[in-house]
Tab-separated table of C-alpha atoms in Angstrom:
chain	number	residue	atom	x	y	z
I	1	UNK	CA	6.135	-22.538	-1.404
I	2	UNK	CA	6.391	-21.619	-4.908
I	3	UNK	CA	2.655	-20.358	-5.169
I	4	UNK	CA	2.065	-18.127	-1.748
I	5	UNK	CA	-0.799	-16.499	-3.808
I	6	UNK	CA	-2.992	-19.843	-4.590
I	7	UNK	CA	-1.702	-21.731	-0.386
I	8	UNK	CA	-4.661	-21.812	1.280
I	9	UNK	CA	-3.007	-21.386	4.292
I	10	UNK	CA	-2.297	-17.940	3.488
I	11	UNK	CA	-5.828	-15.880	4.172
I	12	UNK	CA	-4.634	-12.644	5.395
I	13	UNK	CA	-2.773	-10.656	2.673
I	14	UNK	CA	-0.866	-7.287	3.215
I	15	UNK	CA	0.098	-5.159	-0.056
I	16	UNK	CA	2.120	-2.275	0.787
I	17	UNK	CA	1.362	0.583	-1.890
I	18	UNK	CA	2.424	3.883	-0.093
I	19	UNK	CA	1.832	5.599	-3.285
I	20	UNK	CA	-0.390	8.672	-3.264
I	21	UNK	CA	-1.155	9.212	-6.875
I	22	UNK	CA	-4.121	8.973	-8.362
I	23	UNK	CA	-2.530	6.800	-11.326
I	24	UNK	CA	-0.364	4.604	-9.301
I	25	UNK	CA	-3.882	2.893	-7.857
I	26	UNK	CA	-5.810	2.883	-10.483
I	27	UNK	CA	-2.502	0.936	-12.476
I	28	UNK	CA	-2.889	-1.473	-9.224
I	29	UNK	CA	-6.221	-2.120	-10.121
I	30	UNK	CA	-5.813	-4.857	-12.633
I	31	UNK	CA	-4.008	-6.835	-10.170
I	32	UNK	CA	-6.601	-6.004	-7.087
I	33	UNK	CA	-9.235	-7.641	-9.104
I	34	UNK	CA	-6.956	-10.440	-10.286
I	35	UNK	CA	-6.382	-11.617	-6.742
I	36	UNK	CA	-9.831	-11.369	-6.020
I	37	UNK	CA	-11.151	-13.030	-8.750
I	38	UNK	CA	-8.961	-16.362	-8.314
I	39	UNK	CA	-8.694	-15.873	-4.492
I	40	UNK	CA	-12.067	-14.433	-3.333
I	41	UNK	CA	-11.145	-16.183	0.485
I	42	UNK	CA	-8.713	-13.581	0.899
I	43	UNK	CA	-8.763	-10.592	3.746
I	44	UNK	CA	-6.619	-7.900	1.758
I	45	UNK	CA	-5.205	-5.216	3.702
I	46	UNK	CA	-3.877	-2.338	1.906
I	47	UNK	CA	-1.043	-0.251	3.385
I	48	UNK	CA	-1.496	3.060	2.236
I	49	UNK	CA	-2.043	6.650	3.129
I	50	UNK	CA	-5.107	7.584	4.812
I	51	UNK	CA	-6.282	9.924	2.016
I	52	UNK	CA	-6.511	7.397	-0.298
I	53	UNK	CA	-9.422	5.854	0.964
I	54	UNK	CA	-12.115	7.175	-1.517
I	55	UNK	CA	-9.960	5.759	-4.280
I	56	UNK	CA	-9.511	2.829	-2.827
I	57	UNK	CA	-12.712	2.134	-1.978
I	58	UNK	CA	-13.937	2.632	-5.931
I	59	UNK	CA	-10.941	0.376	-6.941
I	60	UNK	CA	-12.355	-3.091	-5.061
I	61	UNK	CA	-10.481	-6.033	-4.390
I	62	UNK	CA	-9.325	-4.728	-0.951
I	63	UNK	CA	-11.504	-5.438	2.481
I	64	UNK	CA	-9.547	-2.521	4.176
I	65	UNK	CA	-7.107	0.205	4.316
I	66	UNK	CA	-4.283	0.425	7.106
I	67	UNK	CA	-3.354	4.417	7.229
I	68	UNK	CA	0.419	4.362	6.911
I	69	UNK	CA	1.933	7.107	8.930
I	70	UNK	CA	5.443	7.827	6.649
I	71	UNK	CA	8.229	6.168	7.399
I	72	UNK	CA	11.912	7.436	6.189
I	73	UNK	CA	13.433	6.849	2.711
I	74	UNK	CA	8.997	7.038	1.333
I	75	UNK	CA	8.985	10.754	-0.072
I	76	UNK	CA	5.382	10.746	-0.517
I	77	UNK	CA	4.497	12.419	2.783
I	78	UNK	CA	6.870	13.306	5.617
I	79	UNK	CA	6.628	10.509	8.549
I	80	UNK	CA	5.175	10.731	11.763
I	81	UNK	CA	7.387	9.569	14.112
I	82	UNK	CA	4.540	8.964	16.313
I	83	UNK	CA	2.827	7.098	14.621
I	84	UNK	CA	4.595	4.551	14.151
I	85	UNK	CA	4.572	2.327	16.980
I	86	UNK	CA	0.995	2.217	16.953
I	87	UNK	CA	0.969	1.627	13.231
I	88	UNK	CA	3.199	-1.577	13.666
I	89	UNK	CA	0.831	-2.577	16.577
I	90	UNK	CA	-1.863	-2.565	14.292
I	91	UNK	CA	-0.026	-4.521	11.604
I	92	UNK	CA	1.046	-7.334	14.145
I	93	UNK	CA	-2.608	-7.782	15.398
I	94	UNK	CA	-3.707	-8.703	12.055
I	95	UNK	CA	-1.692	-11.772	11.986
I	96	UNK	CA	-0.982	-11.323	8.687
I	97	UNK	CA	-0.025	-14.469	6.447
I	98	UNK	CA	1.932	-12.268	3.609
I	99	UNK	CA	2.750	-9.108	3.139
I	100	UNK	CA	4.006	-8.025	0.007
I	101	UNK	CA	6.323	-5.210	-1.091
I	102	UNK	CA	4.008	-3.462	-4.312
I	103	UNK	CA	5.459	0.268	-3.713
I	104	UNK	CA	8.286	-0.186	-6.626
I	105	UNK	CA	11.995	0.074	-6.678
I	106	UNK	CA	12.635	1.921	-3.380
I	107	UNK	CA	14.230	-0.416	-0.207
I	108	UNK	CA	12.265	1.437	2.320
I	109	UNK	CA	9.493	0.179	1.198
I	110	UNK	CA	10.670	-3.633	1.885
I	111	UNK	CA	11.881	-2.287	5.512
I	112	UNK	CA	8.432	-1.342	5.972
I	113	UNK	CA	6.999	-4.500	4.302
I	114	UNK	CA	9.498	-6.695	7.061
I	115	UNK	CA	7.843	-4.352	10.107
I	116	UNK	CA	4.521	-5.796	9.344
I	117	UNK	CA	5.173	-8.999	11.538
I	118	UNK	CA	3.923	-11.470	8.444
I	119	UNK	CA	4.925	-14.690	8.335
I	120	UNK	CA	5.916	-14.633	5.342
I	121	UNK	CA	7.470	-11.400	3.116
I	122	UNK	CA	8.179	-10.802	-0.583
I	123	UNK	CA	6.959	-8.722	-3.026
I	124	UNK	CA	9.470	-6.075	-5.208
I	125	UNK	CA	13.329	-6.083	-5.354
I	126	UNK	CA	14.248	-3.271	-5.304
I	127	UNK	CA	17.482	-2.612	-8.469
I	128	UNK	CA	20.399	-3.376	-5.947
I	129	UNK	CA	18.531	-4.765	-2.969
I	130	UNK	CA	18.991	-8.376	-2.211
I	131	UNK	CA	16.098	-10.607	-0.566
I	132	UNK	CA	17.032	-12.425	2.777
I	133	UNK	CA	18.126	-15.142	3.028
I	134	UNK	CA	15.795	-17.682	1.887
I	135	UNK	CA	13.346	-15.397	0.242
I	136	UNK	CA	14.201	-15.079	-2.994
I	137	UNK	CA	11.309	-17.338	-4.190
I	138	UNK	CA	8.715	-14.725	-2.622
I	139	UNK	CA	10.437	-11.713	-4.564
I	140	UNK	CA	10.646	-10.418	-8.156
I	141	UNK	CA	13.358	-7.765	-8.867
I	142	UNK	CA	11.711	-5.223	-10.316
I	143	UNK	CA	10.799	-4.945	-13.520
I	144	UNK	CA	11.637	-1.554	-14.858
I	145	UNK	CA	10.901	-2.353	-18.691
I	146	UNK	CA	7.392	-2.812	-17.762
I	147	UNK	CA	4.064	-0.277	-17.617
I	148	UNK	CA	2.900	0.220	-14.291
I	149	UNK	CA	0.014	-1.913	-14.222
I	150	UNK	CA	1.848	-4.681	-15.684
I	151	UNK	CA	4.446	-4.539	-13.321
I	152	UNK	CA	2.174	-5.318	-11.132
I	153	UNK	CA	0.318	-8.480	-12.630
I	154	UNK	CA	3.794	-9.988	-13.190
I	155	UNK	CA	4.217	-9.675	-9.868
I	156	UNK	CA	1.053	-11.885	-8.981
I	157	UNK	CA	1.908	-14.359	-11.807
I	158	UNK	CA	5.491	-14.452	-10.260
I	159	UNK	CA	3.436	-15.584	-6.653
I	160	UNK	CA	1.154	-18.006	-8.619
I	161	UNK	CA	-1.810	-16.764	-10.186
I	162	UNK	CA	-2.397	-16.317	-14.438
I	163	UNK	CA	-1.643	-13.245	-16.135
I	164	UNK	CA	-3.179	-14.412	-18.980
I	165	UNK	CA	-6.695	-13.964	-17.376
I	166	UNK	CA	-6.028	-10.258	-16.079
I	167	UNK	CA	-8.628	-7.756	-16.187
I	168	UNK	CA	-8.243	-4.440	-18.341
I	169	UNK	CA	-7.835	-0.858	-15.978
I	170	UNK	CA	-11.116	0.036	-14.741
I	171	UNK	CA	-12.969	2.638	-12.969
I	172	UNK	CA	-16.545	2.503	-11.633
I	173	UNK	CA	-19.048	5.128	-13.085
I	174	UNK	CA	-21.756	5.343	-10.123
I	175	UNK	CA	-25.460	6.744	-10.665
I	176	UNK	CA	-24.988	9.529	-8.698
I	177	UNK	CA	-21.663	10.757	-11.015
I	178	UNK	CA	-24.054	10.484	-13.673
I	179	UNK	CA	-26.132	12.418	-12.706
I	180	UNK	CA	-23.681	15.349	-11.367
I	181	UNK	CA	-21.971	15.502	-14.351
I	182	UNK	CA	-24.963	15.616	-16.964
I	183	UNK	CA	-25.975	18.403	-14.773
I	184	UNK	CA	-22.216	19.619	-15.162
I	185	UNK	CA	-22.533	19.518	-18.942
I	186	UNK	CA	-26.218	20.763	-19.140
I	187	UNK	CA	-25.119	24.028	-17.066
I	188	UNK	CA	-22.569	24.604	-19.144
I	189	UNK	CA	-24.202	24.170	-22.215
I	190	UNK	CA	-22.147	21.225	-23.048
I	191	UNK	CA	-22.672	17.989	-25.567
I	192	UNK	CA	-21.130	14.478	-25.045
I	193	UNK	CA	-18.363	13.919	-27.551
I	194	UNK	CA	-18.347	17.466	-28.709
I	195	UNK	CA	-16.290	19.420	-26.317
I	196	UNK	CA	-11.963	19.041	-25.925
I	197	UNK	CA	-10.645	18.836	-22.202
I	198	UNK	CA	-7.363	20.387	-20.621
I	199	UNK	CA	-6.024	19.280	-17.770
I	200	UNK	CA	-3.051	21.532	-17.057
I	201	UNK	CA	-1.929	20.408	-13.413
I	202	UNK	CA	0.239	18.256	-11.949
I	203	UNK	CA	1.983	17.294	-8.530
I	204	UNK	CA	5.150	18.271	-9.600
I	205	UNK	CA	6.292	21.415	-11.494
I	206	UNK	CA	8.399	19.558	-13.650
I	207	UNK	CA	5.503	17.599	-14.912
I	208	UNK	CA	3.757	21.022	-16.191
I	209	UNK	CA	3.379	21.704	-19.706
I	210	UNK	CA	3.181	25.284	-20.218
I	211	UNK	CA	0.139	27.435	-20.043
I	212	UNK	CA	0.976	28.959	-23.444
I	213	UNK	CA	1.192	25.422	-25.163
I	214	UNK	CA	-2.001	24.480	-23.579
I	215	UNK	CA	-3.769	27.669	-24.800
I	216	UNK	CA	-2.217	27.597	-28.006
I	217	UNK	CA	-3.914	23.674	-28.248
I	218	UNK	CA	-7.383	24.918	-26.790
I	219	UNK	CA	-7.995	27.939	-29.106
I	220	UNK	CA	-6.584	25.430	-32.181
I	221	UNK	CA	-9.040	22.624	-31.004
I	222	UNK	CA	-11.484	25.619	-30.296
I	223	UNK	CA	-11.187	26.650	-34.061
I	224	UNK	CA	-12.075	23.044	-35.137
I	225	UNK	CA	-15.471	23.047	-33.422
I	226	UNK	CA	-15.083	21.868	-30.092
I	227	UNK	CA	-15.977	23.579	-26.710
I	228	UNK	CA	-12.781	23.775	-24.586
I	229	UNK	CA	-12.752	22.222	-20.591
I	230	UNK	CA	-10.329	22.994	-18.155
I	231	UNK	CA	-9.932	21.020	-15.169
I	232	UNK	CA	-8.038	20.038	-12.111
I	233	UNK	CA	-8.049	19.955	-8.625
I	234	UNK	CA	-9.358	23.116	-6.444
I	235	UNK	CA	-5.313	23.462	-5.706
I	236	UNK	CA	-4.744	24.274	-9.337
I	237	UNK	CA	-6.865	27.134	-9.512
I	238	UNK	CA	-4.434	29.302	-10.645
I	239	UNK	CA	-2.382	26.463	-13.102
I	240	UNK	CA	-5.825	26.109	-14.788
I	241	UNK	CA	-6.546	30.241	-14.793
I	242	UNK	CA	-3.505	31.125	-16.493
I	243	UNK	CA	-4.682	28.852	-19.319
I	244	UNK	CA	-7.865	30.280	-19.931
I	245	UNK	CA	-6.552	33.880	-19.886
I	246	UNK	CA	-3.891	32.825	-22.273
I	247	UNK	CA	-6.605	31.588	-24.733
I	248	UNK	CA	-7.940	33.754	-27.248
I	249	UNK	CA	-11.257	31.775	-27.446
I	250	UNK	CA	-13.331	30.946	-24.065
I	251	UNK	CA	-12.920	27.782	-22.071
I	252	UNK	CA	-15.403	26.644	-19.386
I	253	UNK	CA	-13.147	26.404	-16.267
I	254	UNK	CA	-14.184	23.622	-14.572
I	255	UNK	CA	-11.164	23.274	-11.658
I	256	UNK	CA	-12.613	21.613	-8.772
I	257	UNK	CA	-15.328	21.630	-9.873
I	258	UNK	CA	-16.221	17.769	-10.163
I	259	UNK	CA	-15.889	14.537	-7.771
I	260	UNK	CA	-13.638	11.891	-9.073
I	261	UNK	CA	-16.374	10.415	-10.477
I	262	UNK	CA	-18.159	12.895	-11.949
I	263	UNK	CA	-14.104	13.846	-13.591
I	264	UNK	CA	-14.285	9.961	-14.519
I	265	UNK	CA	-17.685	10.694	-16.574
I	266	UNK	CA	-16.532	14.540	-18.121
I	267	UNK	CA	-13.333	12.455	-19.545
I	268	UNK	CA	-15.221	9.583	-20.656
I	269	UNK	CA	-17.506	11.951	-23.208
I	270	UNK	CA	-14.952	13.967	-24.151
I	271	UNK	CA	-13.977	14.110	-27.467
I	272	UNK	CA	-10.128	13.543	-26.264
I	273	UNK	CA	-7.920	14.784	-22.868
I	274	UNK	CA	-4.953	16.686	-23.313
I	275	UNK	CA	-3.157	16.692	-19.955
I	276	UNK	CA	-0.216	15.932	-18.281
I	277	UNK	CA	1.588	12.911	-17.540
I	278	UNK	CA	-0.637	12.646	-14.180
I	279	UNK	CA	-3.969	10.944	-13.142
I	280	UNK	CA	-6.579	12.559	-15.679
I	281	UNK	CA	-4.613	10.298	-18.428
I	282	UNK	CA	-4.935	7.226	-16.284
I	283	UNK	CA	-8.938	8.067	-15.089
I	284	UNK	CA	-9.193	8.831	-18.733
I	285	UNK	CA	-7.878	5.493	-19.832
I	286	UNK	CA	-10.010	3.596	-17.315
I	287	UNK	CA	-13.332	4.727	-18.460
I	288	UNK	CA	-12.347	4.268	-22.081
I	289	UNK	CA	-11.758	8.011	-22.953
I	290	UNK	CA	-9.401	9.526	-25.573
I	291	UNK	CA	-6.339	10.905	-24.321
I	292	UNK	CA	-3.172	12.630	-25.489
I	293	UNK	CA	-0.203	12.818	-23.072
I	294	UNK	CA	2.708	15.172	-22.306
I	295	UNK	CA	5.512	13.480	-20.532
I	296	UNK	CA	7.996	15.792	-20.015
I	297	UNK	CA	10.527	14.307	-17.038
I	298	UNK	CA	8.151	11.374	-16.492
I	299	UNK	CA	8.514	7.635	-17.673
I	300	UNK	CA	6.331	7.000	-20.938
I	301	UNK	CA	7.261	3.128	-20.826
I	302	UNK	CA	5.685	3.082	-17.118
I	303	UNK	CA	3.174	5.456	-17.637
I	304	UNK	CA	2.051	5.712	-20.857
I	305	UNK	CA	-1.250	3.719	-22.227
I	306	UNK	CA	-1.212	2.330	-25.714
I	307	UNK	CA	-4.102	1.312	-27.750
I	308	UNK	CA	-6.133	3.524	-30.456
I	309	UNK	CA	-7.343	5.572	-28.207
I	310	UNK	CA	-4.244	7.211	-26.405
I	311	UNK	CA	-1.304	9.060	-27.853
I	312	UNK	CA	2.164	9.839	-26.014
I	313	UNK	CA	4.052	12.793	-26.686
I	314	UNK	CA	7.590	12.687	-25.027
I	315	UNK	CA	10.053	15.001	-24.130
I	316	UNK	CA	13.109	15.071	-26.717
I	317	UNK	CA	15.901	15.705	-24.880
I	318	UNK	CA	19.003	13.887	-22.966
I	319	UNK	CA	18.387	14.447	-19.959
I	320	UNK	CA	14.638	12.885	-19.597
I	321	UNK	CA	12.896	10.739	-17.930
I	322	UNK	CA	14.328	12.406	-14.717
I	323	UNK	CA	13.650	12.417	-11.297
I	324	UNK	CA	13.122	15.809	-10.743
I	325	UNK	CA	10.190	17.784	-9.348
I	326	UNK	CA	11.875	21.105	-9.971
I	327	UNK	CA	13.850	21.656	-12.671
I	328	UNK	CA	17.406	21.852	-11.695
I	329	UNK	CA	18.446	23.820	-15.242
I	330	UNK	CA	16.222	25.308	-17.510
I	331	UNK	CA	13.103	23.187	-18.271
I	332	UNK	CA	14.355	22.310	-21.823
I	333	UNK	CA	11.817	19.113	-21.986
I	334	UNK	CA	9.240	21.606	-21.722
I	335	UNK	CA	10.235	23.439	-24.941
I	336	UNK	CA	10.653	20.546	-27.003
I	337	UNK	CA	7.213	19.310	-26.739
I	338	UNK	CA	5.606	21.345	-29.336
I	339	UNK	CA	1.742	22.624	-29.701
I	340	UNK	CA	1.321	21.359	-33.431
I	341	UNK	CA	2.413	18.059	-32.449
I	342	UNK	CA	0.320	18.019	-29.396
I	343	UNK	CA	-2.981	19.501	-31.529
I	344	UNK	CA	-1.920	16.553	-34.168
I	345	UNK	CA	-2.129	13.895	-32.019
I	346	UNK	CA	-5.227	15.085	-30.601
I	347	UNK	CA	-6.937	15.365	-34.005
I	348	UNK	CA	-5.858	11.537	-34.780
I	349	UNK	CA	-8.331	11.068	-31.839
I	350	UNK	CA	-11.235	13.154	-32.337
I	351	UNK	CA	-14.463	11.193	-33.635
């Protein structure tokens, strides 16, 4: 079967994503609608952690979400033992026709793929992993060289569908998050297109531009005109607070402040996002906003989006990308991002 994706005998679809980023959906989305689009017969079940569910839900091309409960070797989340019997039980009831491997380049990740009871399994190969025997047509090593969401689509196109007709990344803009955040803006005594947001935060510490450099942006961006926005989730309270007291100007803290689609609407008027390497500059990105990037450890040939709209700024030293969430030495990828190359890049962007 050198097209599983376009069989009809294969109905029931698995896709095992145990990713819990923001970003890492939203760069499956392309590929979700894909699938749909050329096979709108298909039951898609996503494997995923429960939390992701609101995301998932705005993302489409998926009929449901099975709650993964951890497993070893996935560092997302630690496993619950217990739950996994049950969670396999569930799996094998579904009768599933493929399940597919769309984590990345981790083996555990196939293991749990294989648990699934499909009848047939592919999906990622993992750099150093080997198919079984008599799968190799149903696999695609992984393609490092690629951006996340493309990664993705060339796996689909490896299992039969076109590429060529993929959709752009997307995020859907409801009434209701129009309405919260022109209330947002109105309280605040903010105009579309004429205010600058921050987004500080991250998951990991390593991903964490300093407050300093952010402040040192916002008061700069500040000077030219623009109201300043901070913003993150209500857990980075205190990432987004240091900013603002570092500022010499005043910033509107907005840190939890917003739903994800009322965030989706604040970055789509903004004038441009500075912000981490870290969903903002993929929510950004899907709703057409302006964004400038800091990637200090991460990937900027997975992560980073191209186009006129977006601008990268990488980390200049050896030692990154890296793996790290915690620096292990002395955060020099930090310090060789600098705030006038930042504020440049965001003044390419502004209207």
């Amino acid at each position: 079967m050198s097209a599983p994706l376009l069989d009809p005998s294969v109905r029931r679809v698995a896709l095992v994503r145990l990713r819990v980023g923001l970003g890492d959906l939203l760069c499956s989305g392309p590929a979700l609608r894909l699938l749909r689009a050329a096979r709108p017969d298909l039951h898609v079940t996503l494997v995923t952690w429960a939390e992701m569910a609101p995301v998932v839900e705005r993302l489409g091309g998926v009929d449901e979400l099975l709650a993964f409960p951890g497993a070893e070797g996935v560092p997302e989340r630690p496993p619950d033992p217990a739950g996994w019997a049950p969670f396999v039980a569930a799996a094998t009831a579904r009768r599933f026709d493929l399940a597919l491997q769309v984590y990345g380049d981790r083996p555990a990740a196939n293991r749990v793929t294989a648990a699934l009871g499909a009848r047939l399994v592919g999906g990622f190969a993992p750099t150093g992993w080997d198919p079984p025997a008599g799968t190799g047509h149903l696999h695609l090593r992984y393609p490092v060289h690629l951006h996340e969401a493309q990664r993705h689509l060339r796996l689909f196109a490896h299992l039969g569908l076109s590429e060529a007709a993929a959709p752009p990344l997307h995020f859907p803009i409801g009434v209701d998050d129009e309405a919260a955040a022109a209330a947002l803006l109105a309280r605040h005594g903010l105009v579309p297109g004429h205010y600058a947001v921050l987004h500080p935060g991250a998951s990991a510490a390593t991903r964490r531009w300093p407050a300093a450099r952010y402040a040192a942006v916002g008061d700069a961006l500040a000077a030219d005109g623009l109201a300043v926005v901070v913003t993150g989730v209500a857990g980075e309270r205190d990432v987004a607070a240091a900013v603002v007291a570092a500022m010499r100007t005043p910033a509107v803290d907005l840190t939890g402040a917003t739903g994800l689609g009322g965030l989706a609407a604040l970055l789509r008027d903004a004038a441009v996002l500075v912000g981490n390497d870290t969903g903002s500059a993929h929510l950004a990105a899907a709703v057409g906003g302006r964004s400038v990037t800091v990637f200090l450890p991460g990937d900027p040939v997975r992560w980073a989006h191209g186009g006129p709209r977006h601008r990268a700024l990488a980390a200049d030293v050896p030692c990154a990308p890296c793996p790290h969430l915690v620096c292990p030495i002395d955060f020099r990828c930090a310090d060789s991002v600098r705030p006038a190359d930042v504020l440049a890049a965001a003044r390419e962007l502004v209207p």
